[in-house]
Short mmCIF file of C-alpha atoms and ligand atoms in Angstrom, two decimals:
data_model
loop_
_atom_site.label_atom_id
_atom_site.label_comp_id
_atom_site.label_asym_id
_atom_site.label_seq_id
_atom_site.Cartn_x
_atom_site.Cartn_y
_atom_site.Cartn_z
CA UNK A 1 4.85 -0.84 -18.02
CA UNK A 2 5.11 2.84 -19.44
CA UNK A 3 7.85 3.69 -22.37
CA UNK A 4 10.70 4.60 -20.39
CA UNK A 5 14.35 4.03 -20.77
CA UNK A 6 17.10 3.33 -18.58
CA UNK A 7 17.65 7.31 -18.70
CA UNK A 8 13.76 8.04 -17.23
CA UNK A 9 14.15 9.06 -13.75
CA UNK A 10 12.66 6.95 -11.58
CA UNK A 11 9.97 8.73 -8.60
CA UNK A 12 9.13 6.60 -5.23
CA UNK A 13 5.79 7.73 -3.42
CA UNK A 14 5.55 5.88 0.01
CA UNK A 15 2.48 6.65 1.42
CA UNK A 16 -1.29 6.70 1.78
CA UNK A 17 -3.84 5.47 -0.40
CA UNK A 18 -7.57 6.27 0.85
CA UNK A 19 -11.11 6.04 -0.63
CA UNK A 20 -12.78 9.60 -0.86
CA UNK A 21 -16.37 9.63 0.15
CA UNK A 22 -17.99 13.18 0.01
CA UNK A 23 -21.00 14.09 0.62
CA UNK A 24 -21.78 17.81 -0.02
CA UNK A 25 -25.07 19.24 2.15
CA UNK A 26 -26.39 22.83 2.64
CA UNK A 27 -25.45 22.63 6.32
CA UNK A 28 -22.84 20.46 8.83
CA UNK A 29 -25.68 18.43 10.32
CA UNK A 30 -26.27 18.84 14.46
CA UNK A 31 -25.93 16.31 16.95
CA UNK A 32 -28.73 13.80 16.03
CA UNK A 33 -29.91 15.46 13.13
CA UNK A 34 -30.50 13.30 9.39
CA UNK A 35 -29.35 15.11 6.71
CA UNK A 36 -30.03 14.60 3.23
CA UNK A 37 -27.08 15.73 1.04
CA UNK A 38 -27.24 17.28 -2.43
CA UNK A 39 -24.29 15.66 -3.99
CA UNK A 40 -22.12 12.82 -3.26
CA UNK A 41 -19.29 11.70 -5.00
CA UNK A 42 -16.52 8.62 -4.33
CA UNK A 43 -13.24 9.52 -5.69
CA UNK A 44 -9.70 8.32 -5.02
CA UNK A 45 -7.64 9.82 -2.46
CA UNK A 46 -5.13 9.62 -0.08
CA UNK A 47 -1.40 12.62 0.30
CA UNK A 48 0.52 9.39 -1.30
CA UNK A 49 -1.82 8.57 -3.80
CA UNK A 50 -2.19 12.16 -4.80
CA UNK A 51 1.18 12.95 -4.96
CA UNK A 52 1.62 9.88 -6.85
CA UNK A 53 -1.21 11.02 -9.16
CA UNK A 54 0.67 14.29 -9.79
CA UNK A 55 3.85 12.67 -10.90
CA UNK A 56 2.29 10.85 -13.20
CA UNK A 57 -0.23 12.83 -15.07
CA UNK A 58 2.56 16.14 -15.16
CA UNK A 59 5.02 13.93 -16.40
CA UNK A 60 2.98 12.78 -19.63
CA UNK A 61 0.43 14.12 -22.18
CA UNK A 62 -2.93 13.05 -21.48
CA UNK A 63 -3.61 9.75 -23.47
CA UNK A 64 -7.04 10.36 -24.17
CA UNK A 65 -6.04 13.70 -26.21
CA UNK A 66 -6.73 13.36 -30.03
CA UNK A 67 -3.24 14.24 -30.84
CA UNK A 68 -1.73 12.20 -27.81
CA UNK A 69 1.01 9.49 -28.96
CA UNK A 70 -0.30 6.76 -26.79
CA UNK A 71 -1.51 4.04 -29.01
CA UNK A 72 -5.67 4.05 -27.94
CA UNK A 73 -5.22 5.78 -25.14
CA UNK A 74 -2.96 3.68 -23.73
CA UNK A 75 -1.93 5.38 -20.69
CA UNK A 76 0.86 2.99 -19.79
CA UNK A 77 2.09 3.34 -23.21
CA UNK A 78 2.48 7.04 -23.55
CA UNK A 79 6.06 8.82 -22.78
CA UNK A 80 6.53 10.13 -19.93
CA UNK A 81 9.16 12.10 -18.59
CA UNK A 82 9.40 10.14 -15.58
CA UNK A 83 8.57 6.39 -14.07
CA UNK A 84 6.75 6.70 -10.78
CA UNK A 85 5.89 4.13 -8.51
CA UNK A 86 3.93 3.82 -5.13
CA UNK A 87 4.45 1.87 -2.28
CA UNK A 88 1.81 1.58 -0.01
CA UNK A 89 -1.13 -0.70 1.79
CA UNK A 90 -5.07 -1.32 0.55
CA UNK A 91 -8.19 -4.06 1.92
CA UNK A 92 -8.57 -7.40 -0.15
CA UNK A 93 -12.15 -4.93 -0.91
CA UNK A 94 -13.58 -3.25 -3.38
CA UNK A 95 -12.29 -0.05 -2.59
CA UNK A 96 -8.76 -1.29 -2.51
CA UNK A 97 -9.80 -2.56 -6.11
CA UNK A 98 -10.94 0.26 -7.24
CA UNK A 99 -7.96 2.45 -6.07
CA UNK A 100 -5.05 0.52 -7.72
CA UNK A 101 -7.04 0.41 -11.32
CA UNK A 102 -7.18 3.93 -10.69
CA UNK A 103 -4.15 4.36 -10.29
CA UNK A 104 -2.25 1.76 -12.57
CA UNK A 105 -4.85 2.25 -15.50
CA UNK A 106 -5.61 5.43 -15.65
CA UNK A 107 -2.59 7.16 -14.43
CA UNK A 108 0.07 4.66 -14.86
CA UNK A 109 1.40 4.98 -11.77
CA UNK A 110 2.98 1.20 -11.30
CA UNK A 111 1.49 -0.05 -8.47
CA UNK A 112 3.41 -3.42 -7.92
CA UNK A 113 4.75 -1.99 -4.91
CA UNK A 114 0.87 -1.91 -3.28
CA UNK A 115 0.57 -4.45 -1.16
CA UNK A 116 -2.88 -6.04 -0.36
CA UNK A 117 -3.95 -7.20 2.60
CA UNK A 118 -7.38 -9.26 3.50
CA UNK A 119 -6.86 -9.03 6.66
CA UNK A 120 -7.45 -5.32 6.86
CA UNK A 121 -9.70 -2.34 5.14
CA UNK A 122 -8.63 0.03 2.82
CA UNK A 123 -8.36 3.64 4.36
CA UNK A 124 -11.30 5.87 3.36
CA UNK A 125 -12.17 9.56 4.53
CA UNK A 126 -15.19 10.30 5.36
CA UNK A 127 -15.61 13.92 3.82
CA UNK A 128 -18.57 16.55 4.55
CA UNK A 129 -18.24 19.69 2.21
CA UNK A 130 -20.94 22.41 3.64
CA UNK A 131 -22.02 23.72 -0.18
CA UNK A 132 -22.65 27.43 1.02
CA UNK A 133 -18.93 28.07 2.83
CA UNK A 134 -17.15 25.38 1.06
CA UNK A 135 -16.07 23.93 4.08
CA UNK A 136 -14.76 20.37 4.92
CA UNK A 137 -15.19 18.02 8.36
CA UNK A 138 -13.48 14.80 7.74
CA UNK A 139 -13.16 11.74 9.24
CA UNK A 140 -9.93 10.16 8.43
CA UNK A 141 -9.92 6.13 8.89
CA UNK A 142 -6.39 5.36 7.98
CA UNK A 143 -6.98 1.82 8.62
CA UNK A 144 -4.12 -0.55 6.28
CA UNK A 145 -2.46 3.15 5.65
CA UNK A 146 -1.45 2.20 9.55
CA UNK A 147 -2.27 -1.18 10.16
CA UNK A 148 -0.04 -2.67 6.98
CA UNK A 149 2.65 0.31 6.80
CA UNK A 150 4.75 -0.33 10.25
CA UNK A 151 8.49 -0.56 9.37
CA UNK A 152 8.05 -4.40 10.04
CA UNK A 153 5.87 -4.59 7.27
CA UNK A 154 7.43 -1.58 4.67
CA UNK A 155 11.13 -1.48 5.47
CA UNK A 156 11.87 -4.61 3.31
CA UNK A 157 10.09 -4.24 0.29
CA UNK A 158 11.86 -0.90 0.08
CA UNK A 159 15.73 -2.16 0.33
CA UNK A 160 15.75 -3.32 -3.08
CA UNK A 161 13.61 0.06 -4.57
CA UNK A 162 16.59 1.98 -2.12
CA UNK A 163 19.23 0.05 -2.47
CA UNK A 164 19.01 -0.76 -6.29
CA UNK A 165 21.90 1.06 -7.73
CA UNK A 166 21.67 1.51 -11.56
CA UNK A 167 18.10 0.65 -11.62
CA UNK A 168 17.46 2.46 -8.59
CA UNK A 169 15.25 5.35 -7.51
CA UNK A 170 16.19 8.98 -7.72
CA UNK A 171 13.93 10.57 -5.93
CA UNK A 172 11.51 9.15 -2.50
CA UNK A 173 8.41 11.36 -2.19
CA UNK A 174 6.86 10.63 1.86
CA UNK A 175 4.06 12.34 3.80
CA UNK A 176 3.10 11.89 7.25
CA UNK A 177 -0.28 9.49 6.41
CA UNK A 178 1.52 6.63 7.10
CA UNK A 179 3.24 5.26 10.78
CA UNK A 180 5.71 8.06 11.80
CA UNK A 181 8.37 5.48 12.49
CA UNK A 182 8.25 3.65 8.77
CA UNK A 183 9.05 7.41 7.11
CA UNK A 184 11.73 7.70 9.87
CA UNK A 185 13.26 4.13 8.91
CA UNK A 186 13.02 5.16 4.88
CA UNK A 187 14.76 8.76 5.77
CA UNK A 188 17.47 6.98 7.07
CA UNK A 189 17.77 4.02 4.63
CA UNK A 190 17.49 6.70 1.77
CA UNK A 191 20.20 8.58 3.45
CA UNK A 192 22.26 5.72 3.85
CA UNK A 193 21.68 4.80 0.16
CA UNK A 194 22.26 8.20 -1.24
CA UNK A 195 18.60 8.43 -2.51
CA UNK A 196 17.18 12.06 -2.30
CA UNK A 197 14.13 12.44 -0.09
CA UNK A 198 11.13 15.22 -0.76
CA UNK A 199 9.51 15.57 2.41
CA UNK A 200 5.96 16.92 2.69
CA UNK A 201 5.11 16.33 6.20
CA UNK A 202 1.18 16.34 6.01
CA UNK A 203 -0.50 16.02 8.91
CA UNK A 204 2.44 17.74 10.65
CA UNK A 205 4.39 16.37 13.94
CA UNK A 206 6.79 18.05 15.65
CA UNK A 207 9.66 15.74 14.21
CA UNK A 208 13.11 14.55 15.92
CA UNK A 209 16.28 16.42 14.59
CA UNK A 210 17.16 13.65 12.70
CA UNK A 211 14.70 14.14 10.47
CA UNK A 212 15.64 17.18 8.96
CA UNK A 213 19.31 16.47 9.28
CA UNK A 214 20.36 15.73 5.40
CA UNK A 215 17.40 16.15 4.27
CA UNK A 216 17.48 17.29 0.67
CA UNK A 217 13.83 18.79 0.14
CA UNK A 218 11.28 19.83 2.88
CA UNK A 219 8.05 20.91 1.26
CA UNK A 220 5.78 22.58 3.61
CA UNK A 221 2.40 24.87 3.96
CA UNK A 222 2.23 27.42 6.42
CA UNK A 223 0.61 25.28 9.24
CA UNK A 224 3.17 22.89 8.72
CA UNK A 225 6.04 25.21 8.59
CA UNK A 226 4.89 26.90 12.00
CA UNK A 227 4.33 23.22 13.63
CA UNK A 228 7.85 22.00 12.28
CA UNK A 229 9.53 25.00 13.24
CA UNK A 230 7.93 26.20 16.50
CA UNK A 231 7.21 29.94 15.38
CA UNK A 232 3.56 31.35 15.17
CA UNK A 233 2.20 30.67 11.77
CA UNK A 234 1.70 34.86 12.01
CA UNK A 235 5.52 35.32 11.41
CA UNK A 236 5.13 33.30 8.27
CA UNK A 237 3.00 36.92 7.23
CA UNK A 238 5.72 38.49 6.02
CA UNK A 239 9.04 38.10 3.68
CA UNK A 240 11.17 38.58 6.84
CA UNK A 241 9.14 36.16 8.80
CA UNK A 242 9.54 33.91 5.87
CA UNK A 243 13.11 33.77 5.73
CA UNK A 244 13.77 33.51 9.44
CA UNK A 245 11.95 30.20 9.49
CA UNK A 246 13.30 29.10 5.85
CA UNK A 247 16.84 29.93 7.55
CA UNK A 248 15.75 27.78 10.85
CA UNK A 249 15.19 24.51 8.68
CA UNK A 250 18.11 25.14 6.80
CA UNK A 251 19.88 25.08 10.13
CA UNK A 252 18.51 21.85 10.91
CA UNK A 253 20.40 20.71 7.87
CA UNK A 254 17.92 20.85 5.28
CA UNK A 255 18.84 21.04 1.56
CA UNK A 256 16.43 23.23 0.15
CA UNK A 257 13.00 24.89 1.65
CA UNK A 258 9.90 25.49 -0.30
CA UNK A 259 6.94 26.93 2.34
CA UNK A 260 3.61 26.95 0.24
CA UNK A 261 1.24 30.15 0.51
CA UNK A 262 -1.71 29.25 -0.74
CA UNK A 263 -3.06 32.24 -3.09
CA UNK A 264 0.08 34.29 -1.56
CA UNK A 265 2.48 31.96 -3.40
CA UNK A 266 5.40 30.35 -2.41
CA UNK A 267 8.60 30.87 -0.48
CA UNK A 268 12.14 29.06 -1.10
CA UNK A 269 15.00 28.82 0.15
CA UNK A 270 17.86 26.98 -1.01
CA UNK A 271 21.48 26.19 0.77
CA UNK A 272 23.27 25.44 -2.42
CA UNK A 273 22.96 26.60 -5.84
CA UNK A 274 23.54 24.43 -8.92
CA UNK A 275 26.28 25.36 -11.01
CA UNK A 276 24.56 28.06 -13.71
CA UNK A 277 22.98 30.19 -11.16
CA UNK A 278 26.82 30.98 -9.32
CA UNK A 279 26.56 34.01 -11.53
CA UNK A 280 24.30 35.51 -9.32
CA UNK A 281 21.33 33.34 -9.05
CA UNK A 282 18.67 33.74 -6.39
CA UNK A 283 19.12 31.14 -3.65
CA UNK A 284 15.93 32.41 -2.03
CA UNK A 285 12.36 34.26 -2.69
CA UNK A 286 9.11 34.97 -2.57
CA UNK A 287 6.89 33.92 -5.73
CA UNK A 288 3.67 35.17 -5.74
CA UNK A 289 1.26 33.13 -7.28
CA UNK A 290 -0.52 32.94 -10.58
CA UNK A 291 -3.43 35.29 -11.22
CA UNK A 292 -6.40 32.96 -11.96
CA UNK A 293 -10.07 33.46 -13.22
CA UNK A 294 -11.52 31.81 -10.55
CA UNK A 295 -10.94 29.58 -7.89
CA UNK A 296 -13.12 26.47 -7.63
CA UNK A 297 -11.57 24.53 -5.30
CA UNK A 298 -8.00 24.13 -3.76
CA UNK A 299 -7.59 20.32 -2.85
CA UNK A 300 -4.83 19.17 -4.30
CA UNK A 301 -2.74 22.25 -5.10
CA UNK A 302 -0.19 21.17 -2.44
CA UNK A 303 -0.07 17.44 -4.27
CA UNK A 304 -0.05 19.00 -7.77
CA UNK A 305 2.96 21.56 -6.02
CA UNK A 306 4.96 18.46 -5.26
CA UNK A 307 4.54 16.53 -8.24
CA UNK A 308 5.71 19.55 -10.68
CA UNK A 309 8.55 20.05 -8.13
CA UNK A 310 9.47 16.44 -7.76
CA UNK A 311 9.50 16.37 -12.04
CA UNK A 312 12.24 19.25 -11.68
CA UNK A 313 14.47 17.81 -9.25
CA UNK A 314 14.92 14.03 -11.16
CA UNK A 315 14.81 15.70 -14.31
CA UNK A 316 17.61 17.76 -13.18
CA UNK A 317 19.60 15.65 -11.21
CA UNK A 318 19.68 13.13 -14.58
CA UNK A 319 20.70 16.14 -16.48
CA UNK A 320 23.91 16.67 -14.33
CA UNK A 321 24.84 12.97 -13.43
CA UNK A 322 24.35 12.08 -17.79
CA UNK A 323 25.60 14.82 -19.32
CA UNK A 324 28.01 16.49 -17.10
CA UNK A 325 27.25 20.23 -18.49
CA UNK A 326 26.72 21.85 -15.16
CA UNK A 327 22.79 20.59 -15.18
CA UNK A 328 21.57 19.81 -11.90
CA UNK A 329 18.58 21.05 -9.41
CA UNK A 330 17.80 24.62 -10.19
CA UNK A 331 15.07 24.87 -6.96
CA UNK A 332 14.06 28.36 -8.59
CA UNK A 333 12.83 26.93 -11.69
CA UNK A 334 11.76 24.22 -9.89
CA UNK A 335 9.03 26.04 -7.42
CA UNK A 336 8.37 28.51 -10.57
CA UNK A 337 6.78 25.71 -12.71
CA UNK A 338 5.41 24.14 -9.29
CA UNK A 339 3.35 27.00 -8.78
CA UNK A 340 2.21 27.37 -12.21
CA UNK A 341 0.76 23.93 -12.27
CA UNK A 342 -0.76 24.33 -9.06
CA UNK A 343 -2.54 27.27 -9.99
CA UNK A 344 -3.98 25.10 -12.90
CA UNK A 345 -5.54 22.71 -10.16
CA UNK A 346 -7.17 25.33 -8.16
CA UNK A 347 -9.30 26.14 -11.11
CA UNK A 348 -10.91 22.25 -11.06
CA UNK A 349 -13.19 20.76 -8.93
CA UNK A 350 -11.91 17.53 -7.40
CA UNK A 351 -8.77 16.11 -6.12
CA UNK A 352 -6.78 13.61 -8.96
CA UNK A 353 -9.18 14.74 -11.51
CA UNK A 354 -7.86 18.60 -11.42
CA UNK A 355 -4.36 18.13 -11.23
CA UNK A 356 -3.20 18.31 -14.61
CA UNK A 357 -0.95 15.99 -17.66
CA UNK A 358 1.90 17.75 -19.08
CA UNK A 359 0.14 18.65 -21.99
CA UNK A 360 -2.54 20.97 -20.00
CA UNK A 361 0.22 23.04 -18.24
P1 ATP B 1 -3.79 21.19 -0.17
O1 ATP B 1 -3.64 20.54 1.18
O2 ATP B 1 -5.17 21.72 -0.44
O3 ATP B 1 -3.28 20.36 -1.29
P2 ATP B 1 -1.69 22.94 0.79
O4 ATP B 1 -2.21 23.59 2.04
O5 ATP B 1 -0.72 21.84 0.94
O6 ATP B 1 -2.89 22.51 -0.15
P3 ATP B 1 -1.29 25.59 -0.40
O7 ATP B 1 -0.18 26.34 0.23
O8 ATP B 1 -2.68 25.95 -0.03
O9 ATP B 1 -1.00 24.02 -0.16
O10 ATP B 1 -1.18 25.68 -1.99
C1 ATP B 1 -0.13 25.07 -2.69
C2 ATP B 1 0.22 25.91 -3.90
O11 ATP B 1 -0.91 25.96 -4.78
C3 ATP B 1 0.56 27.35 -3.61
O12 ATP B 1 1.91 27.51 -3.20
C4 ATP B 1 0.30 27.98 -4.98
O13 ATP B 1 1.37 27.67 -5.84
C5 ATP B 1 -0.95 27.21 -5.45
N1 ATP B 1 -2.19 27.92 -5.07
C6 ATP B 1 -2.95 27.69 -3.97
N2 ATP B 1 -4.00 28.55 -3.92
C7 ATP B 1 -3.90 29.31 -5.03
C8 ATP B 1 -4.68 30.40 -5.58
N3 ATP B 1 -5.77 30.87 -4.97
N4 ATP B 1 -4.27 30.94 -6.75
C9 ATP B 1 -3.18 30.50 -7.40
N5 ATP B 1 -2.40 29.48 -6.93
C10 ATP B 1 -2.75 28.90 -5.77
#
């Protein structure tokens, strides 16, 4: 188990764990056509896994750093600012295998919560990267993401994680890679418990009311903001546009709104303030993004997004329940330092492999 305390705040990923398998070629192959690719690569994958990833590598110095403070590299054994855990579904294969050592050992994401199942295959996506453009065609299999995540399955092995009081968690990360109605169930056990929910709602679906009702972050990119909202992703173009449909989800009873930009940046919006931002704080904005040498490749800057984020809002929350001096969430800070570690993942190729630890920010 990492080095935490009874004060480390405690992250909850429920979602999807997939294999990655990419093959990179100088053009998407036609109907029929054999094509040899010039690269292929198998890499761990999966919104929950990623996400789950971010937590963990943003909340700790890389172990493998000469002047880390892990003893040999010890990944489980080096602070970290926060304990993160997944829940989700792999195969009794090699891939599922491969994916929880991935995670566990070289992350230490504790992955206890993972069930495995031989009756079913891990998820992979099958990923085609044309080299010239840079563009993807996958084929997502979700396979136990769906098959071993129904709320038949999920809903009791999260009661304890939910309902665990002092030991409990303070913060449940979901996408949308697992069965719609298991992240509806866990919304409204969380609710129900008083656990705060981030919400990133990848692959969007329109979603019921009571979704959004309560909920205390909603995460979204543009396409998902447009789909969740039901305005043309062209009114997300400008600031105005912006804060119409931050102000529509806020209406729906979300907490606080954070609609990622891409290279334009971020938007927030936020219905409360914490305490030391009353004197005039900003409860909503645009920030543009970091300037960067070069991008190399932008999967993962919406995982790497959440995970900073998701650091900010436990390590906050703590601040204000232990020490009573007016801490709590400060959402600007928050999506400040979010987009500043983002921007470092852009600038790597890869998926887990160019988020970045703590120490690389
Ligand atoms: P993905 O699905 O690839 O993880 P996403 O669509 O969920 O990404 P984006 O809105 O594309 O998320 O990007 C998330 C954040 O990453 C942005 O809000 C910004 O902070 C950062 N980012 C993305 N592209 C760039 C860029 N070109 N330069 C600097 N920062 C960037």
């Amino acid at each position: 188990m990492a080095s935490t305390n009874k004060t480390t705040p405690r992250i909850l990923v429920l979602g999807s764990l997939n294999m990655d398998l990419v093959s990179y070629v100088p053009h998407h192959p036609s109907p029929g056509e054999t094509l040899t690719s010039t690269r292929f690569n198998v890499s761990g994958g999966g919104k929950g896994a990623n996400q789950a990833v971010a937590c963990a590598k943003l909340s700790r110095a890389c172990p493998t750093n000469n002047n880390n403070t892990a003893p040999g590299g010890d990944v489980a054994a080096a602070a970290a600012a926060a304990t993160v855990q997944m829940v989700g579904c792999v195969g009794d294969d090699s891939y599922g295998t491969a994916l929880i050592s991935n995670l566990s050992d070289r992350y230490g994401v504790d992955c206890t919560g993972v069930l495995r199942r031989s009756d079913l295959k891990t998820g992979v996506a099958l990923i085609i990267v044309d080299e010239p453009t840079g563009q993807n065609r996958i084929i997502l299999s979700p396979e136990a993401n769906h098959a071993g995540m129904g709320p038949e399955e999920t809903m009791d092995r999260l009661e304890d994680d939910l309902r665990g009081g002092g030991g409990g968690v303070d913060l449940l990360i979901m996408q949308l890679e697992i069965p719609l109605p298991t992240v509806l169930s866990a919304l409204a056990l969380a609710k129900d418990s008083r656990v705060p929910v981030l919400l990133n709602p990848a692959p969007a679906v329109p979603l019921p009311a009571s979704a959004l009702r309560g909920l205390d972050h909603l995460v979204v990119n543009e396409t998902e903001a447009a789909i969740l909202s039901g305005c043309d992703v062209s009114e997300l173009d400008t600031e105005d546009g912006l804060r119409r449909v931050a102000d529509r989800f806020i209406g729906s009873g979300v907490g606080n709104v954070v609609i990622t930009l891409g290279e334009r940046g971020v938007y927030y919006m936020s219905s409360s303030s914490p305490k030391h931002n009353n004197s005039g704080g900003a409860k909503m904005g645009l920030v543009a993004a970091e300037k960067v040498q070069k991008v190399v490749d932008t999967t993962a800057a919406g995982d790497t997004f959440v995970g900073q984020y998701a650091l900010e809002v436990v390590t906050g929350q703590k601040k204000k329940d232990g020490d009573g001096d007016g801490g709590g969430v400060d959402v600007e800070t928050a999506v400040r330092k979010a987009n500043k570690a983002a921007a470092k993942t852009v600038q790597k190729l890869g998926a887990q492999d160019s988020i970045p630890w703590r120490d690389e920010l």
